[in-house]
Every structure is written in structure tokens, then in C-alpha cells.
Amino acid sequence: MKKKIYFNHDGGVDDLISLFLLLQMDSVELTGVSVIPADCYLEPAVFASRKIIDRFGNGGLDVAESNSRGKNPFPKDWRMHAFYVDALPILNESGNIVTPVAGKPAHLHLIDTVRATEEKTTLLFTGPLTDLARALDEAPDIEEKIEKLVWMGGTFREAGNVHEPEHDGTAEWNVFWDPEAAARVWESNIEIDLVALESTNQVPLTLDVRERWAAERKYLGVDFLGQCYAMVPPLVHFSTNSTYYLWDVLTTAYVGNRDLVKVQTINSIVHTEGPSQGRTEEIADGRPVNVVYDVNRDAFFDYMTGLAKKA
Ligand code: AGV
Ligand code: CA
């Protein structure tokens, strides 16, 4: 039986590639998709999502728009990426969009989809947790219909990836955008699998990866990977604030193939205020989360490129 997955993302290049890859997984049935305007602008991210479903999916889905707002906004340059993906010729060849926009906001779409799905749903979140936190406040009953949450977020290292004024650098961005939302989800009884910076740091976009996709561009789906990852800066000599990693794609690959990674349970809290806001910290009596802390890099790139070849 196929795993039922509800996907909430925030329109980055790796979020949109994640949507594309989910549509190629034989073991997965996507029950719903929604977009939150965190690391993107909403309109192009929703357009791109609908076009990806049209081009690479089998129909039957709509895309819900989130009306959630965060506390700490993403840099504009990063939010622009969704415009570039949306404009790719491969997504605009047909000249029309079939997949509709859902008639309700993301958090209500999430509630209705989980309730309407007979089996338990696995939630895959590759942006902030705001829509899930709101859904839990509105409909606490859905907790028991949720198999688990798989989230790209957090780190237990000293160095996060937020480099902003008034912050100490210990947070990961998806937690930092809305720390209260993460804290709300930590209060729930939902099982949480965290694909944290520990593992995503091991999958930077590098030139050899780009070269591989270029060499195999005769596959439509691999060409799509190459076109999308041409928009973001690779790791060359050293890591900078804008260096791109395959954060969300690793998280998505983990849903399809757990053997790629190593997992360890850590008790933790989320800081919601002050210079460490958005930090996830290990605390003995904190809430347990399963942290993906290590990945087989080569197996991961083989797996995700192989999925793309099926498109
Ligand atoms: O912190 C990683 C999250 C992932 O969900 N996002 C990007 C991924 O979609 C925020 C982010 C951190 N550094 C970035 C980010 C960068 N250099 N460019 C774009 N987004
Ligand atoms: Ca993201």
C-alpha cells in the first residue's frame, strides 16, 4: 500500500524539486499540496507547483495557498527563486494550467485532507510549521490521524544558518521564521522526524553534481533538475550565506528511502524569544524528536537522480 503524504512547502528551488520527486515515487500517494509564502513569494510558487503537477503528475490534486505570516522574514533574493522556476519553458509548454487552486487556505486544507483520508497521513513540511500549528489549534482531533511529521528544520550544532542582525546564529531558518509555530508542534504528541542541518550540510550543491545532471540531460527530468539548480549558487571554495544545499530534497528522499540516513532520538526544546530564537536545543527532559544526523551522500544523489530519470 502506498504511503499517504500531505506536502506543505515554501516554494524554494529545493521545495519545488521535492514536489517533482514526490510525484515520481511509486511508494507514495500525494493527498494534498499547500504553499506558504516564507522562502518564496506566494503567487509564483503556487503557479510553479500547479505546473509541476500538470507536467509530472497524474492529476487529481489541487494546491492550497497559505495565509500564514511569520515573525522573521526571509531575504528577498531567496524569495525570488520561485519566479525563475515558474518561468521555465518546460513548465509553460502547454500554455494553460489544469491543476486548480484550492478553495480554502492551507491550514484548513490540511485539516480537511487529513480527515478525509482513511489511513493515517504522513506530513512532509519543507518550510516553517505555521500552517500545522494553526491546524492543530483549530482541529486538535487530527493529531490521531497523523502518522508522523517529517520536517526539514533545526540543528543541534552550534552553527545554524541564520545570519541576521540581533541573532546569535544558532537557529535554522525554517524554525526562525516562526519559532512559536515550532514550539506549538513540539507540544503535540505527533512523532517528529527532523532532517536537520547535521545531515543537509553533507549534501551541498557542488559542481560535480551539476556536471552529472548536464551529462544526463537527455532525460527530461534530469534536465529539469539541471535547469532549476542553475538558479542557485553552488559550493565552490567555501560555504557562504547563500550557498545552496539540497535541504528539502534530502528530507523528501528520506520519505521515499529511509536507508539513506542515520537517525538518533534527542530530547529538545525550541527557543521562541531573544537572540537565540528559533534554536532547537538538546535538554534532558525536552520533547523527543528523531534527528537525521548522517546521510550516505552518493546513495542520496543516485536515488534522487534516478527518480528524476523516471519522469
Ligand atoms: O534552511 C533551509 C531551508 C530549506 O527549507 N530554506 C531553504 C530550503 O528550502 C531556507 C534557506 C537557508 N539558506 C538559504 C535558504 C539559502 N542560502 N538560499 C535559499 N534559502
Ligand atoms: Ca524550504
mmCIF file of C-alpha atoms and ligand atoms in Angstrom:
data_model
loop_
_atom_site.group_PDB
_atom_site.id
_atom_site.type_symbol
_atom_site.label_atom_id
_atom_site.label_comp_id
_atom_site.label_asym_id
_atom_site.label_seq_id
_atom_site.Cartn_x
_atom_site.Cartn_y
_atom_site.Cartn_z
ATOM 1 C CA MET A 1 0.000 0.000 0.000
ATOM 2 C CA LYS A 2 1.189 3.488 -0.817
ATOM 3 C CA LYS A 3 2.176 5.935 1.922
ATOM 4 C CA LYS A 4 -0.254 8.842 2.134
ATOM 5 C CA ILE A 5 1.683 12.092 2.128
ATOM 6 C CA TYR A 6 0.476 15.665 2.661
ATOM 7 C CA PHE A 7 3.117 18.146 1.464
ATOM 8 C CA ASN A 8 3.415 21.742 2.714
ATOM 9 C CA HIS A 9 6.319 23.683 1.200
ATOM 10 C CA ASP A 10 7.626 27.215 0.810
ATOM 11 C CA GLY A 11 8.479 27.493 -2.857
ATOM 12 C CA GLY A 12 12.288 27.378 -2.861
ATOM 13 C CA VAL A 13 14.134 25.572 -5.647
ATOM 14 C CA ASP A 14 14.579 22.526 -3.410
ATOM 15 C CA ASP A 15 10.910 22.681 -2.283
ATOM 16 C CA LEU A 16 9.716 22.621 -5.894
ATOM 17 C CA ILE A 17 12.157 19.849 -6.843
ATOM 18 C CA SER A 18 10.791 17.939 -3.842
ATOM 19 C CA LEU A 19 7.287 18.199 -5.267
ATOM 20 C CA PHE A 20 8.575 16.926 -8.610
ATOM 21 C CA LEU A 21 10.335 13.954 -6.966
ATOM 22 C CA LEU A 22 7.337 13.014 -4.788
ATOM 23 C CA LEU A 23 5.324 12.679 -7.996
ATOM 24 C CA GLN A 24 7.865 10.083 -9.238
ATOM 25 C CA MET A 25 7.772 7.846 -6.138
ATOM 26 C CA ASP A 26 5.874 4.596 -6.674
ATOM 27 C CA SER A 27 5.529 4.048 -2.919
ATOM 28 C CA VAL A 28 3.905 7.454 -2.288
ATOM 29 C CA GLU A 29 0.438 8.857 -2.835
ATOM 30 C CA LEU A 30 0.281 12.634 -2.504
ATOM 31 C CA THR A 31 -3.044 13.509 -0.854
ATOM 32 C CA GLY A 32 -2.560 17.279 -0.730
ATOM 33 C CA VAL A 33 -0.175 20.120 -1.501
ATOM 34 C CA SER A 34 -0.031 23.581 0.032
ATOM 35 C CA VAL A 35 2.332 26.535 -0.226
ATOM 36 C CA ILE A 36 3.355 29.009 2.477
ATOM 37 C CA PRO A 37 4.959 32.329 1.484
ATOM 38 C CA ALA A 38 8.056 32.031 3.673
ATOM 39 C CA ASP A 39 11.174 31.480 1.498
ATOM 40 C CA CYS A 40 9.204 32.499 -1.620
ATOM 41 C CA TYR A 41 6.533 34.814 -2.960
ATOM 42 C CA LEU A 42 3.189 33.066 -2.943
ATOM 43 C CA GLU A 43 1.961 33.667 -6.472
ATOM 44 C CA PRO A 44 4.890 32.271 -8.479
ATOM 45 C CA ALA A 45 5.340 29.383 -6.033
ATOM 46 C CA VAL A 46 1.706 28.340 -6.408
ATOM 47 C CA PHE A 47 1.871 28.712 -10.188
ATOM 48 C CA ALA A 48 5.056 26.638 -10.343
ATOM 49 C CA SER A 49 3.528 23.951 -8.092
ATOM 50 C CA ARG A 50 0.420 23.667 -10.254
ATOM 51 C CA LYS A 51 2.516 23.469 -13.413
ATOM 52 C CA ILE A 52 4.818 20.800 -11.927
ATOM 53 C CA ILE A 53 1.770 18.696 -11.011
ATOM 54 C CA ASP A 54 0.378 19.190 -14.520
ATOM 55 C CA ARG A 55 3.628 18.214 -16.204
ATOM 56 C CA PHE A 56 4.845 15.419 -13.940
ATOM 57 C CA GLY A 57 1.795 14.177 -12.006
ATOM 58 C CA ASN A 58 -1.387 12.261 -12.745
ATOM 59 C CA GLY A 59 -3.928 14.979 -11.889
ATOM 60 C CA GLY A 60 -6.443 14.797 -9.054
ATOM 61 C CA LEU A 61 -4.690 17.367 -6.864
ATOM 62 C CA ASP A 62 -5.299 20.998 -6.109
ATOM 63 C CA VAL A 63 -2.842 23.428 -4.474
ATOM 64 C CA ALA A 64 -3.802 25.385 -1.366
ATOM 65 C CA GLU A 65 -2.460 28.848 -0.614
ATOM 66 C CA SER A 66 -1.401 29.655 2.927
ATOM 67 C CA ASN A 67 -2.393 32.945 4.508
ATOM 68 C CA SER A 68 0.087 32.471 7.355
ATOM 69 C CA ARG A 69 2.657 35.133 8.228
ATOM 70 C CA GLY A 70 5.958 34.634 10.028
ATOM 71 C CA LYS A 71 7.865 36.626 12.593
ATOM 72 C CA ASN A 72 11.239 36.827 10.823
ATOM 73 C CA PRO A 73 11.051 37.301 7.040
ATOM 74 C CA PHE A 74 13.360 35.578 4.555
ATOM 75 C CA PRO A 75 15.740 37.691 2.422
ATOM 76 C CA LYS A 76 14.085 38.929 -0.753
ATOM 77 C CA ASP A 77 16.801 37.475 -3.037
ATOM 78 C CA TRP A 78 15.968 33.964 -1.872
ATOM 79 C CA ARG A 79 12.228 34.546 -2.141
ATOM 80 C CA MET A 80 12.678 35.465 -5.816
ATOM 81 C CA HIS A 81 13.698 31.918 -6.829
ATOM 82 C CA ALA A 82 10.094 30.771 -7.343
ATOM 83 C CA PHE A 83 9.704 33.354 -10.144
ATOM 84 C CA TYR A 84 12.572 31.733 -12.071
ATOM 85 C CA VAL A 85 11.226 28.187 -11.743
ATOM 86 C CA ASP A 86 7.729 29.317 -12.699
ATOM 87 C CA ALA A 87 9.113 30.879 -15.897
ATOM 88 C CA LEU A 88 10.935 27.762 -17.162
ATOM 89 C CA PRO A 89 9.824 26.817 -20.687
ATOM 90 C CA ILE A 90 9.458 23.154 -19.693
ATOM 91 C CA LEU A 91 6.639 24.180 -17.310
ATOM 92 C CA ASN A 92 4.972 26.510 -19.801
ATOM 93 C CA GLU A 93 4.954 24.450 -22.970
ATOM 94 C CA SER A 94 1.242 23.621 -22.850
ATOM 95 C CA GLY A 95 0.213 27.250 -22.368
ATOM 96 C CA ASN A 96 -2.509 26.506 -19.824
ATOM 97 C CA ILE A 97 -2.788 25.310 -16.228
ATOM 98 C CA VAL A 98 -5.126 22.470 -15.305
ATOM 99 C CA THR A 99 -4.418 21.859 -11.598
ATOM 100 C CA PRO A 100 -6.694 24.252 -9.661
ATOM 101 C CA VAL A 101 -6.086 26.432 -6.622
ATOM 102 C CA ALA A 102 -7.921 25.020 -3.585
ATOM 103 C CA GLY A 103 -10.900 26.972 -2.322
ATOM 104 C CA LYS A 104 -9.605 27.215 1.242
ATOM 105 C CA PRO A 105 -6.417 28.333 2.989
ATOM 106 C CA ALA A 106 -3.623 25.841 3.601
ATOM 107 C CA HIS A 107 -4.245 25.104 7.290
ATOM 108 C CA LEU A 108 -7.921 24.289 6.645
ATOM 109 C CA HIS A 109 -6.982 22.313 3.515
ATOM 110 C CA LEU A 110 -4.605 20.296 5.702
ATOM 111 C CA ILE A 111 -7.329 19.591 8.272
ATOM 112 C CA ASP A 112 -9.892 18.541 5.658
ATOM 113 C CA THR A 113 -7.419 16.374 3.754
ATOM 114 C CA VAL A 114 -6.222 14.517 6.863
ATOM 115 C CA ARG A 115 -9.815 13.947 7.992
ATOM 116 C CA ALA A 116 -10.916 12.742 4.551
ATOM 117 C CA THR A 117 -8.030 10.272 4.180
ATOM 118 C CA GLU A 118 -8.939 6.843 5.514
ATOM 119 C CA GLU A 119 -5.417 5.857 6.559
ATOM 120 C CA LYS A 120 -3.091 7.937 8.704
ATOM 121 C CA THR A 121 -1.261 10.708 6.858
ATOM 122 C CA THR A 122 2.462 11.418 6.916
ATOM 123 C CA LEU A 123 3.043 15.175 6.920
ATOM 124 C CA LEU A 124 6.033 16.400 4.936
ATOM 125 C CA PHE A 125 6.946 20.022 5.722
ATOM 126 C CA THR A 126 9.871 21.726 3.969
ATOM 127 C CA GLY A 127 9.173 25.256 5.187
ATOM 128 C CA PRO A 128 8.081 26.698 8.546
ATOM 129 C CA LEU A 129 5.427 24.903 10.650
ATOM 130 C CA THR A 130 2.911 27.763 10.854
ATOM 131 C CA ASP A 131 0.117 26.022 8.941
ATOM 132 C CA LEU A 132 0.455 22.874 11.045
ATOM 133 C CA ALA A 133 0.431 24.841 14.309
ATOM 134 C CA ARG A 134 -2.740 26.657 13.202
ATOM 135 C CA ALA A 135 -4.346 23.382 12.085
ATOM 136 C CA LEU A 136 -3.649 21.797 15.495
ATOM 137 C CA ASP A 137 -5.167 24.794 17.306
ATOM 138 C CA GLU A 138 -8.237 24.679 15.094
ATOM 139 C CA ALA A 139 -8.712 20.891 14.994
ATOM 140 C CA PRO A 140 -6.818 19.011 17.737
ATOM 141 C CA ASP A 141 -8.617 15.809 16.643
ATOM 142 C CA ILE A 142 -6.388 15.477 13.563
ATOM 143 C CA GLU A 143 -3.409 14.533 15.750
ATOM 144 C CA GLU A 144 -4.503 10.912 15.889
ATOM 145 C CA LYS A 145 -4.868 10.758 12.105
ATOM 146 C CA ILE A 146 -1.243 11.851 11.627
ATOM 147 C CA GLU A 147 1.264 9.036 11.183
ATOM 148 C CA LYS A 148 4.194 11.378 11.758
ATOM 149 C CA LEU A 149 5.697 14.708 10.759
ATOM 150 C CA VAL A 150 8.834 14.707 8.610
ATOM 151 C CA TRP A 151 10.314 18.201 8.781
ATOM 152 C CA MET A 152 13.314 19.928 7.259
ATOM 153 C CA GLY A 153 14.233 22.106 10.197
ATOM 154 C CA GLY A 154 16.512 22.733 13.139
ATOM 155 C CA THR A 155 20.027 21.837 14.174
ATOM 156 C CA PHE A 156 21.769 20.793 17.362
ATOM 157 C CA ARG A 157 25.095 22.189 16.226
ATOM 158 C CA GLU A 158 26.468 25.474 17.475
ATOM 159 C CA ALA A 159 26.146 26.972 13.998
ATOM 160 C CA GLY A 160 22.728 27.331 12.427
ATOM 161 C CA ASN A 161 22.201 29.033 9.057
ATOM 162 C CA VAL A 162 20.585 32.316 10.156
ATOM 163 C CA HIS A 163 22.940 35.261 9.775
ATOM 164 C CA GLU A 164 20.783 38.231 10.727
ATOM 165 C CA PRO A 165 21.143 41.302 12.937
ATOM 166 C CA GLU A 166 20.078 40.716 16.559
ATOM 167 C CA HIS A 167 20.515 36.954 16.217
ATOM 168 C CA ASP A 168 23.307 34.745 17.571
ATOM 169 C CA GLY A 169 23.433 32.379 14.564
ATOM 170 C CA THR A 170 22.280 29.233 16.380
ATOM 171 C CA ALA A 171 18.976 28.759 14.516
ATOM 172 C CA GLU A 172 17.966 27.087 11.286
ATOM 173 C CA TRP A 173 15.789 29.304 9.055
ATOM 174 C CA ASN A 174 12.576 27.235 8.985
ATOM 175 C CA VAL A 175 12.407 27.383 12.775
ATOM 176 C CA PHE A 176 13.493 31.038 12.902
ATOM 177 C CA TRP A 177 10.735 32.237 10.509
ATOM 178 C CA ASP A 178 8.091 31.219 13.067
ATOM 179 C CA PRO A 179 9.587 29.875 16.316
ATOM 180 C CA GLU A 180 6.206 29.835 18.120
ATOM 181 C CA ALA A 181 4.774 27.510 15.484
ATOM 182 C CA ALA A 182 7.586 25.007 16.032
ATOM 183 C CA ALA A 183 7.098 25.272 19.803
ATOM 184 C CA ARG A 184 3.373 24.592 19.328
ATOM 185 C CA VAL A 185 4.085 21.446 17.317
ATOM 186 C CA TRP A 186 6.640 20.359 19.965
ATOM 187 C CA GLU A 187 3.736 20.486 22.485
ATOM 188 C CA SER A 188 1.737 17.953 20.457
ATOM 189 C CA ASN A 189 2.047 14.161 20.630
ATOM 190 C CA ILE A 190 2.909 13.855 16.944
ATOM 191 C CA GLU A 191 6.033 11.817 16.183
ATOM 192 C CA ILE A 192 8.609 14.155 14.623
ATOM 193 C CA ASP A 193 11.424 13.181 12.253
ATOM 194 C CA LEU A 194 13.786 16.113 11.878
ATOM 195 C CA VAL A 195 16.031 16.384 8.849
ATOM 196 C CA ALA A 196 18.388 18.849 10.477
ATOM 197 C CA LEU A 197 21.442 20.753 9.233
ATOM 198 C CA GLU A 198 23.632 17.917 10.581
ATOM 199 C CA SER A 199 22.667 15.842 7.534
ATOM 200 C CA THR A 200 21.768 18.531 5.000
ATOM 201 C CA ASN A 201 25.258 20.055 5.425
ATOM 202 C CA GLN A 202 26.529 16.848 3.789
ATOM 203 C CA VAL A 203 24.615 17.466 0.557
ATOM 204 C CA PRO A 204 25.719 20.844 -0.805
ATOM 205 C CA LEU A 205 25.093 21.681 -4.443
ATOM 206 C CA THR A 206 28.545 21.140 -5.959
ATOM 207 C CA LEU A 207 29.916 21.448 -9.477
ATOM 208 C CA ASP A 208 30.344 17.692 -9.929
ATOM 209 C CA VAL A 209 26.638 17.213 -9.211
ATOM 210 C CA ARG A 210 25.739 19.885 -11.758
ATOM 211 C CA GLU A 211 28.052 18.246 -14.309
ATOM 212 C CA ARG A 212 26.370 14.908 -13.781
ATOM 213 C CA TRP A 213 22.924 16.389 -14.432
ATOM 214 C CA ALA A 214 24.256 18.174 -17.512
ATOM 215 C CA ALA A 215 25.720 14.933 -18.863
ATOM 216 C CA GLU A 216 22.385 13.159 -18.389
ATOM 217 C CA ARG A 217 20.156 15.952 -19.630
ATOM 218 C CA LYS A 218 18.708 13.756 -22.360
ATOM 219 C CA TYR A 219 16.348 12.620 -19.607
ATOM 220 C CA LEU A 220 13.633 15.266 -19.358
ATOM 221 C CA GLY A 221 13.516 15.050 -15.560
ATOM 222 C CA VAL A 222 17.286 15.320 -15.153
ATOM 223 C CA ASP A 223 17.314 18.343 -17.468
ATOM 224 C CA PHE A 224 14.648 19.845 -15.166
ATOM 225 C CA LEU A 225 16.963 19.296 -12.157
ATOM 226 C CA GLY A 226 19.829 20.963 -14.016
ATOM 227 C CA GLN A 227 17.722 23.937 -15.107
ATOM 228 C CA CYS A 228 16.406 24.504 -11.571
ATOM 229 C CA TYR A 229 19.783 24.171 -9.862
ATOM 230 C CA ALA A 230 21.324 26.605 -12.372
ATOM 231 C CA MET A 231 19.423 29.341 -10.484
ATOM 232 C CA VAL A 232 21.204 28.983 -7.140
ATOM 233 C CA PRO A 233 24.856 29.305 -6.036
ATOM 234 C CA PRO A 234 26.906 26.115 -5.596
ATOM 235 C CA LEU A 235 29.562 25.375 -3.011
ATOM 236 C CA VAL A 236 32.911 26.058 -4.680
ATOM 237 C CA HIS A 237 35.769 27.176 -2.418
ATOM 238 C CA PHE A 238 33.955 27.728 0.866
ATOM 239 C CA SER A 239 30.401 27.937 2.199
ATOM 240 C CA THR A 240 28.747 31.390 2.244
ATOM 241 C CA ASN A 241 25.363 32.565 3.496
ATOM 242 C CA SER A 242 23.814 31.950 0.085
ATOM 243 C CA THR A 243 25.428 28.567 -0.690
ATOM 244 C CA TYR A 244 22.741 26.117 -1.681
ATOM 245 C CA TYR A 245 22.252 22.681 -0.117
ATOM 246 C CA LEU A 246 19.714 20.021 -1.046
ATOM 247 C CA TRP A 247 17.985 20.505 2.324
ATOM 248 C CA ASP A 248 14.402 19.730 1.325
ATOM 249 C CA VAL A 249 15.312 17.185 -1.326
ATOM 250 C CA LEU A 250 17.137 15.114 1.294
ATOM 251 C CA THR A 251 14.046 15.369 3.518
ATOM 252 C CA THR A 252 11.850 14.189 0.658
ATOM 253 C CA ALA A 253 14.256 11.402 -0.309
ATOM 254 C CA TYR A 254 14.141 10.220 3.310
ATOM 255 C CA VAL A 255 10.362 9.768 2.983
ATOM 256 C CA GLY A 256 10.944 7.511 -0.026
ATOM 257 C CA ASN A 257 14.035 5.687 1.227
ATOM 258 C CA ARG A 258 14.967 5.584 4.928
ATOM 259 C CA ASP A 259 18.101 3.555 4.244
ATOM 260 C CA LEU A 260 19.940 6.652 3.014
ATOM 261 C CA VAL A 261 20.345 8.095 6.509
ATOM 262 C CA LYS A 262 21.114 7.540 10.178
ATOM 263 C CA VAL A 263 18.704 8.645 12.887
ATOM 264 C CA GLN A 264 19.110 9.350 16.594
ATOM 265 C CA THR A 265 16.499 10.415 19.164
ATOM 266 C CA ILE A 266 17.174 13.696 21.001
ATOM 267 C CA ASN A 267 15.091 15.408 23.694
ATOM 268 C CA SER A 268 14.786 19.069 22.858
ATOM 269 C CA ILE A 269 13.112 22.443 23.231
ATOM 270 C CA VAL A 270 12.571 25.337 20.815
ATOM 271 C CA HIS A 271 13.691 28.842 21.807
ATOM 272 C CA THR A 272 10.965 31.343 20.954
ATOM 273 C CA GLU A 273 12.482 34.611 22.148
ATOM 274 C CA GLY A 274 15.655 36.654 22.246
ATOM 275 C CA PRO A 275 18.883 36.319 20.266
ATOM 276 C CA SER A 276 18.612 32.500 20.063
ATOM 277 C CA GLN A 277 15.012 32.451 18.824
ATOM 278 C CA GLY A 278 14.453 29.512 16.522
ATOM 279 C CA ARG A 279 17.233 27.487 18.135
ATOM 280 C CA THR A 280 16.485 23.833 18.840
ATOM 281 C CA GLU A 281 18.412 22.750 21.930
ATOM 282 C CA GLU A 282 19.019 19.353 23.490
ATOM 283 C CA ILE A 283 17.548 19.248 27.024
ATOM 284 C CA ALA A 284 17.275 16.085 29.123
ATOM 285 C CA ASP A 285 13.554 16.474 29.873
ATOM 286 C CA GLY A 286 12.680 18.017 26.493
ATOM 287 C CA ARG A 287 10.409 16.523 23.870
ATOM 288 C CA PRO A 288 11.825 13.606 21.863
ATOM 289 C CA VAL A 289 12.495 14.110 18.155
ATOM 290 C CA ASN A 290 14.151 11.697 15.723
ATOM 291 C CA VAL A 291 17.072 13.573 14.225
ATOM 292 C CA VAL A 292 18.526 12.583 10.861
ATOM 293 C CA TYR A 293 22.189 13.344 11.538
ATOM 294 C CA ASP A 294 24.048 11.472 8.800
ATOM 295 C CA VAL A 295 23.492 10.618 5.130
ATOM 296 C CA ASN A 296 25.147 8.428 2.520
ATOM 297 C CA ARG A 297 25.826 11.265 0.083
ATOM 298 C CA ASP A 298 26.465 9.191 -3.041
ATOM 299 C CA ALA A 299 23.458 6.939 -2.451
ATOM 300 C CA PHE A 300 21.304 10.033 -1.976
ATOM 301 C CA PHE A 301 22.364 11.646 -5.257
ATOM 302 C CA ASP A 302 21.946 8.325 -7.093
ATOM 303 C CA TYR A 303 18.461 7.913 -5.645
ATOM 304 C CA MET A 304 17.182 11.409 -6.440
ATOM 305 C CA THR A 305 18.716 11.457 -9.927
ATOM 306 C CA GLY A 306 17.228 8.006 -10.570
ATOM 307 C CA LEU A 307 13.777 9.276 -9.587
ATOM 308 C CA ALA A 308 14.175 12.202 -11.986
ATOM 309 C CA LYS A 309 15.008 9.793 -14.832
ATOM 310 C CA LYS A 310 11.574 8.209 -14.455
ATOM 311 C CA ALA A 311 9.790 11.437 -15.375
HETATM 312 O O1 AGV B 1 17.213 26.398 5.969
HETATM 313 C C1 AGV B 1 16.943 25.651 4.855
HETATM 314 C C2 AGV B 1 15.565 25.950 4.257
HETATM 315 C C3 AGV B 1 15.123 24.808 3.346
HETATM 316 O O2 AGV B 1 13.760 24.501 3.562
HETATM 317 N N1 AGV B 1 15.474 27.153 3.378
HETATM 318 C C4 AGV B 1 15.930 26.692 2.054
HETATM 319 C C5 AGV B 1 15.383 25.278 1.908
HETATM 320 O O3 AGV B 1 14.218 25.309 1.100
HETATM 321 C C6 AGV B 1 15.997 28.430 3.839
HETATM 322 C C7 AGV B 1 17.406 28.795 3.423
HETATM 323 C C8 AGV B 1 18.568 28.735 4.198
HETATM 324 N N2 AGV B 1 19.637 29.177 3.474
HETATM 325 C C9 AGV B 1 19.177 29.500 2.216
HETATM 326 C C10 AGV B 1 17.787 29.282 2.173
HETATM 327 C C11 AGV B 1 19.831 29.980 1.037
HETATM 328 N N3 AGV B 1 21.158 30.187 1.002
HETATM 329 N N4 AGV B 1 19.076 30.199 -0.050
HETATM 330 C C12 AGV B 1 17.747 29.985 -0.032
HETATM 331 N N5 AGV B 1 17.066 29.529 1.050
HETATM 332 CA CA CA B 2 12.032 25.139 2.006
#
